[in-house]
Amino acid sequence: ETFYTDPTVYFLSLHQSPHYPGTGSVNERGSDDGEGYTLNVPLPSATPRVDYLEAFDRALEKTLKDFSPEFVLVSAGFDVMAQDPLGGMLLEPQDLYVMTRRIVEGTAADCNGKVVALLEGGYNPPRVGQGVVAVIRGLAGLEQP
């Protein structure tokens, strides 16, 4: 909600729905000057990996068409990975790597590498570790794990 009315911040969220806290519908797009600067992509539990990546690609393409970021802050929720006890998604470390690379490459002209990822969720420590390694390798431009 902090940036919901702010046109200088673009908020993109892919998330499981329905899920706590129950926000993030496609109709929540920002308000006032920030109208259109929020893009929510709610996905059902167990969305197939290929469908998740396609939704991500469409959302990222729209975001980069609508907005030219000076830097990107990724709230990396690792509970999207398969085998997470609280999440219901099926992503693998290589998917996180691919998404990270697409963000870095897609924003290179505007951000010049200013992409930061923060750990947000994930409740299977070994899987979180695999996901973190994949994201860091993606940020650094290293080979896929």
PDB file of C-alpha atoms in Angstrom:
ATOM      1  CA  GLU A   1       0.000   0.000   0.000  1.00  0.00           C
ATOM      2  CA  THR A   2       2.950   2.324   0.537  1.00  0.00           C
ATOM      3  CA  PHE A   3       3.384   2.930  -3.195  1.00  0.00           C
ATOM      4  CA  TYR A   4      -0.205   2.341  -4.332  1.00  0.00           C
ATOM      5  CA  THR A   5      -0.662   5.998  -5.339  1.00  0.00           C
ATOM      6  CA  ASP A   6       2.941   6.602  -6.464  1.00  0.00           C
ATOM      7  CA  PRO A   7       3.621   6.694 -10.230  1.00  0.00           C
ATOM      8  CA  THR A   8       7.382   6.572  -9.645  1.00  0.00           C
ATOM      9  CA  VAL A   9       7.220   2.991  -8.357  1.00  0.00           C
ATOM     10  CA  TYR A  10       5.954   0.058 -10.421  1.00  0.00           C
ATOM     11  CA  PHE A  11       4.801  -2.944  -8.379  1.00  0.00           C
ATOM     12  CA  LEU A  12       4.599  -6.336 -10.097  1.00  0.00           C
ATOM     13  CA  SER A  13       3.467  -9.382  -8.143  1.00  0.00           C
ATOM     14  CA  LEU A  14       3.041 -12.991  -9.217  1.00  0.00           C
ATOM     15  CA  HIS A  15       1.504 -14.907  -6.340  1.00  0.00           C
ATOM     16  CA  GLN A  16      -0.624 -17.856  -5.371  1.00  0.00           C
ATOM     17  CA  SER A  17      -4.282 -17.051  -5.031  1.00  0.00           C
ATOM     18  CA  PRO A  18      -6.328 -17.468  -3.028  1.00  0.00           C
ATOM     19  CA  HIS A  19      -3.797 -17.206  -0.254  1.00  0.00           C
ATOM     20  CA  TYR A  20      -3.022 -15.077   2.782  1.00  0.00           C
ATOM     21  CA  PRO A  21      -3.518 -12.102   3.096  1.00  0.00           C
ATOM     22  CA  GLY A  22      -6.155 -12.186   0.364  1.00  0.00           C
ATOM     23  CA  THR A  23      -4.943  -9.134  -1.547  1.00  0.00           C
ATOM     24  CA  GLY A  24      -3.458  -8.968  -5.019  1.00  0.00           C
ATOM     25  CA  SER A  25      -6.418  -9.307  -7.350  1.00  0.00           C
ATOM     26  CA  VAL A  26      -6.045  -8.255 -10.980  1.00  0.00           C
ATOM     27  CA  ASN A  27      -8.377  -5.335 -10.214  1.00  0.00           C
ATOM     28  CA  GLU A  28      -5.913  -3.851  -7.717  1.00  0.00           C
ATOM     29  CA  ARG A  29      -3.946  -1.632 -10.119  1.00  0.00           C
ATOM     30  CA  GLY A  30      -2.996   1.362  -7.979  1.00  0.00           C
ATOM     31  CA  SER A  31      -5.018   4.508  -7.428  1.00  0.00           C
ATOM     32  CA  ASP A  32      -4.886   8.235  -8.030  1.00  0.00           C
ATOM     33  CA  ASP A  33      -1.574   9.098  -9.717  1.00  0.00           C
ATOM     34  CA  GLY A  34      -0.444   5.496  -9.195  1.00  0.00           C
ATOM     35  CA  GLU A  35      -3.291   3.983 -11.234  1.00  0.00           C
ATOM     36  CA  GLY A  36      -1.778   1.411 -13.589  1.00  0.00           C
ATOM     37  CA  TYR A  37       1.523   1.153 -11.723  1.00  0.00           C
ATOM     38  CA  THR A  38       0.526  -2.036  -9.910  1.00  0.00           C
ATOM     39  CA  LEU A  39       0.253  -5.309 -11.819  1.00  0.00           C
ATOM     40  CA  ASN A  40      -0.992  -8.333  -9.900  1.00  0.00           C
ATOM     41  CA  VAL A  41      -0.837 -11.776 -11.464  1.00  0.00           C
ATOM     42  CA  PRO A  42      -2.688 -14.203  -9.182  1.00  0.00           C
ATOM     43  CA  LEU A  43      -2.047 -17.840 -10.049  1.00  0.00           C
ATOM     44  CA  PRO A  44      -3.755 -20.984  -8.768  1.00  0.00           C
ATOM     45  CA  SER A  45      -1.943 -23.441  -6.549  1.00  0.00           C
ATOM     46  CA  ALA A  46       0.142 -25.994  -8.463  1.00  0.00           C
ATOM     47  CA  THR A  47       0.370 -23.832 -11.586  1.00  0.00           C
ATOM     48  CA  PRO A  48       2.587 -25.831 -13.966  1.00  0.00           C
ATOM     49  CA  ARG A  49       6.104 -24.473 -14.261  1.00  0.00           C
ATOM     50  CA  VAL A  50       5.766 -23.638 -17.945  1.00  0.00           C
ATOM     51  CA  ASP A  51       2.542 -21.711 -17.292  1.00  0.00           C
ATOM     52  CA  TYR A  52       4.132 -19.818 -14.397  1.00  0.00           C
ATOM     53  CA  LEU A  53       7.096 -18.805 -16.571  1.00  0.00           C
ATOM     54  CA  GLU A  54       4.778 -17.746 -19.405  1.00  0.00           C
ATOM     55  CA  ALA A  55       2.773 -15.590 -16.980  1.00  0.00           C
ATOM     56  CA  PHE A  56       6.027 -14.115 -15.676  1.00  0.00           C
ATOM     57  CA  ASP A  57       7.243 -13.327 -19.198  1.00  0.00           C
ATOM     58  CA  ARG A  58       3.962 -11.618 -20.139  1.00  0.00           C
ATOM     59  CA  ALA A  59       3.952  -9.591 -16.929  1.00  0.00           C
ATOM     60  CA  LEU A  60       7.601  -8.568 -17.255  1.00  0.00           C
ATOM     61  CA  GLU A  61       7.073  -7.562 -20.889  1.00  0.00           C
ATOM     62  CA  LYS A  62       4.081  -5.402 -19.928  1.00  0.00           C
ATOM     63  CA  THR A  63       5.975  -3.884 -17.017  1.00  0.00           C
ATOM     64  CA  LEU A  64       8.956  -2.922 -19.152  1.00  0.00           C
ATOM     65  CA  LYS A  65       6.647  -1.514 -21.834  1.00  0.00           C
ATOM     66  CA  ASP A  66       4.853   0.664 -19.267  1.00  0.00           C
ATOM     67  CA  PHE A  67       7.777   1.678 -17.051  1.00  0.00           C
ATOM     68  CA  SER A  68      11.522   2.367 -17.266  1.00  0.00           C
ATOM     69  CA  PRO A  69      13.018   1.548 -13.860  1.00  0.00           C
ATOM     70  CA  GLU A  70      16.154   3.181 -12.479  1.00  0.00           C
ATOM     71  CA  PHE A  71      16.668   0.110 -10.309  1.00  0.00           C
ATOM     72  CA  VAL A  72      14.780  -3.086  -9.538  1.00  0.00           C
ATOM     73  CA  LEU A  73      14.057  -4.540  -6.119  1.00  0.00           C
ATOM     74  CA  VAL A  74      12.957  -8.186  -6.232  1.00  0.00           C
ATOM     75  CA  SER A  75      11.150  -9.573  -3.223  1.00  0.00           C
ATOM     76  CA  ALA A  76      12.190 -13.177  -3.792  1.00  0.00           C
ATOM     77  CA  GLY A  77       9.722 -15.536  -2.170  1.00  0.00           C
ATOM     78  CA  PHE A  78      11.227 -19.004  -2.246  1.00  0.00           C
ATOM     79  CA  ASP A  79       7.975 -20.573  -1.081  1.00  0.00           C
ATOM     80  CA  VAL A  80       7.104 -20.780  -4.805  1.00  0.00           C
ATOM     81  CA  MET A  81       9.450 -23.753  -5.053  1.00  0.00           C
ATOM     82  CA  ALA A  82       8.202 -27.323  -5.200  1.00  0.00           C
ATOM     83  CA  GLN A  83       8.324 -29.138  -1.850  1.00  0.00           C
ATOM     84  CA  ASP A  84       7.726 -25.996   0.209  1.00  0.00           C
ATOM     85  CA  PRO A  85       5.415 -26.939   3.105  1.00  0.00           C
ATOM     86  CA  LEU A  86       3.449 -23.662   3.003  1.00  0.00           C
ATOM     87  CA  GLY A  87       3.585 -22.692  -0.657  1.00  0.00           C
ATOM     88  CA  GLY A  88       1.642 -24.475  -3.326  1.00  0.00           C
ATOM     89  CA  MET A  89       3.723 -23.795  -6.405  1.00  0.00           C
ATOM     90  CA  LEU A  90       6.030 -26.089  -8.347  1.00  0.00           C
ATOM     91  CA  LEU A  91       9.034 -24.006  -9.404  1.00  0.00           C
ATOM     92  CA  GLU A  92      12.566 -25.385  -9.419  1.00  0.00           C
ATOM     93  CA  PRO A  93      15.859 -23.538  -8.878  1.00  0.00           C
ATOM     94  CA  GLN A  94      16.463 -23.322 -12.624  1.00  0.00           C
ATOM     95  CA  ASP A  95      13.144 -21.463 -12.997  1.00  0.00           C
ATOM     96  CA  LEU A  96      14.260 -18.876 -10.455  1.00  0.00           C
ATOM     97  CA  TYR A  97      17.542 -18.538 -12.322  1.00  0.00           C
ATOM     98  CA  VAL A  98      15.728 -18.008 -15.636  1.00  0.00           C
ATOM     99  CA  MET A  99      13.390 -15.383 -14.159  1.00  0.00           C
ATOM    100  CA  THR A 100      16.304 -13.568 -12.544  1.00  0.00           C
ATOM    101  CA  ARG A 101      18.239 -13.491 -15.818  1.00  0.00           C
ATOM    102  CA  ARG A 102      15.178 -12.186 -17.657  1.00  0.00           C
ATOM    103  CA  ILE A 103      14.838  -9.354 -15.151  1.00  0.00           C
ATOM    104  CA  VAL A 104      18.536  -8.465 -15.344  1.00  0.00           C
ATOM    105  CA  GLU A 105      18.636  -8.626 -19.140  1.00  0.00           C
ATOM    106  CA  GLY A 106      15.270  -6.909 -19.614  1.00  0.00           C
ATOM    107  CA  THR A 107      16.226  -3.950 -17.448  1.00  0.00           C
ATOM    108  CA  ALA A 108      19.879  -3.648 -18.500  1.00  0.00           C
ATOM    109  CA  ALA A 109      19.335  -0.553 -20.650  1.00  0.00           C
ATOM    110  CA  ASP A 110      17.495   1.338 -17.898  1.00  0.00           C
ATOM    111  CA  CYS A 111      19.095  -0.047 -14.739  1.00  0.00           C
ATOM    112  CA  ASN A 112      22.604  -0.919 -15.880  1.00  0.00           C
ATOM    113  CA  GLY A 113      22.688  -3.908 -13.528  1.00  0.00           C
ATOM    114  CA  LYS A 114      21.034  -2.242 -10.539  1.00  0.00           C
ATOM    115  CA  VAL A 115      18.935  -5.234  -9.524  1.00  0.00           C
ATOM    116  CA  VAL A 116      18.676  -6.295  -5.881  1.00  0.00           C
ATOM    117  CA  ALA A 117      16.935  -9.399  -4.537  1.00  0.00           C
ATOM    118  CA  LEU A 118      15.695  -9.760  -0.957  1.00  0.00           C
ATOM    119  CA  LEU A 119      14.761 -13.044   0.690  1.00  0.00           C
ATOM    120  CA  GLU A 120      11.078 -13.051   1.507  1.00  0.00           C
ATOM    121  CA  GLY A 121       9.718 -16.533   2.055  1.00  0.00           C
ATOM    122  CA  GLY A 122      10.493 -20.191   1.910  1.00  0.00           C
ATOM    123  CA  TYR A 123      10.047 -22.834   4.567  1.00  0.00           C
ATOM    124  CA  ASN A 124      12.114 -25.752   3.338  1.00  0.00           C
ATOM    125  CA  PRO A 125      15.694 -24.690   4.211  1.00  0.00           C
ATOM    126  CA  PRO A 126      17.532 -26.955   1.730  1.00  0.00           C
ATOM    127  CA  ARG A 127      15.241 -25.800  -1.087  1.00  0.00           C
ATOM    128  CA  VAL A 128      15.580 -22.166  -0.022  1.00  0.00           C
ATOM    129  CA  GLY A 129      19.352 -22.596  -0.218  1.00  0.00           C
ATOM    130  CA  GLN A 130      19.080 -23.986  -3.741  1.00  0.00           C
ATOM    131  CA  GLY A 131      16.825 -21.106  -4.739  1.00  0.00           C
ATOM    132  CA  VAL A 132      19.120 -18.483  -3.238  1.00  0.00           C
ATOM    133  CA  VAL A 133      22.100 -19.925  -5.123  1.00  0.00           C
ATOM    134  CA  ALA A 134      20.099 -19.876  -8.372  1.00  0.00           C
ATOM    135  CA  VAL A 135      19.062 -16.238  -7.901  1.00  0.00           C
ATOM    136  CA  ILE A 136      22.576 -15.098  -6.951  1.00  0.00           C
ATOM    137  CA  ARG A 137      24.027 -16.887  -9.969  1.00  0.00           C
ATOM    138  CA  GLY A 138      21.375 -15.247 -12.140  1.00  0.00           C
ATOM    139  CA  LEU A 139      22.163 -11.805 -10.738  1.00  0.00           C
ATOM    140  CA  ALA A 140      25.884 -12.340 -11.283  1.00  0.00           C
ATOM    141  CA  GLY A 141      25.468 -13.691 -14.813  1.00  0.00           C
ATOM    142  CA  LEU A 142      27.013 -17.023 -13.892  1.00  0.00           C
ATOM    143  CA  GLU A 143      25.974 -20.322 -15.429  1.00  0.00           C
ATOM    144  CA  GLN A 144      22.701 -21.890 -14.425  1.00  0.00           C
ATOM    145  CA  PRO A 145      22.996 -24.261 -11.439  1.00  0.00           C
TER     146      PRO A 145
END
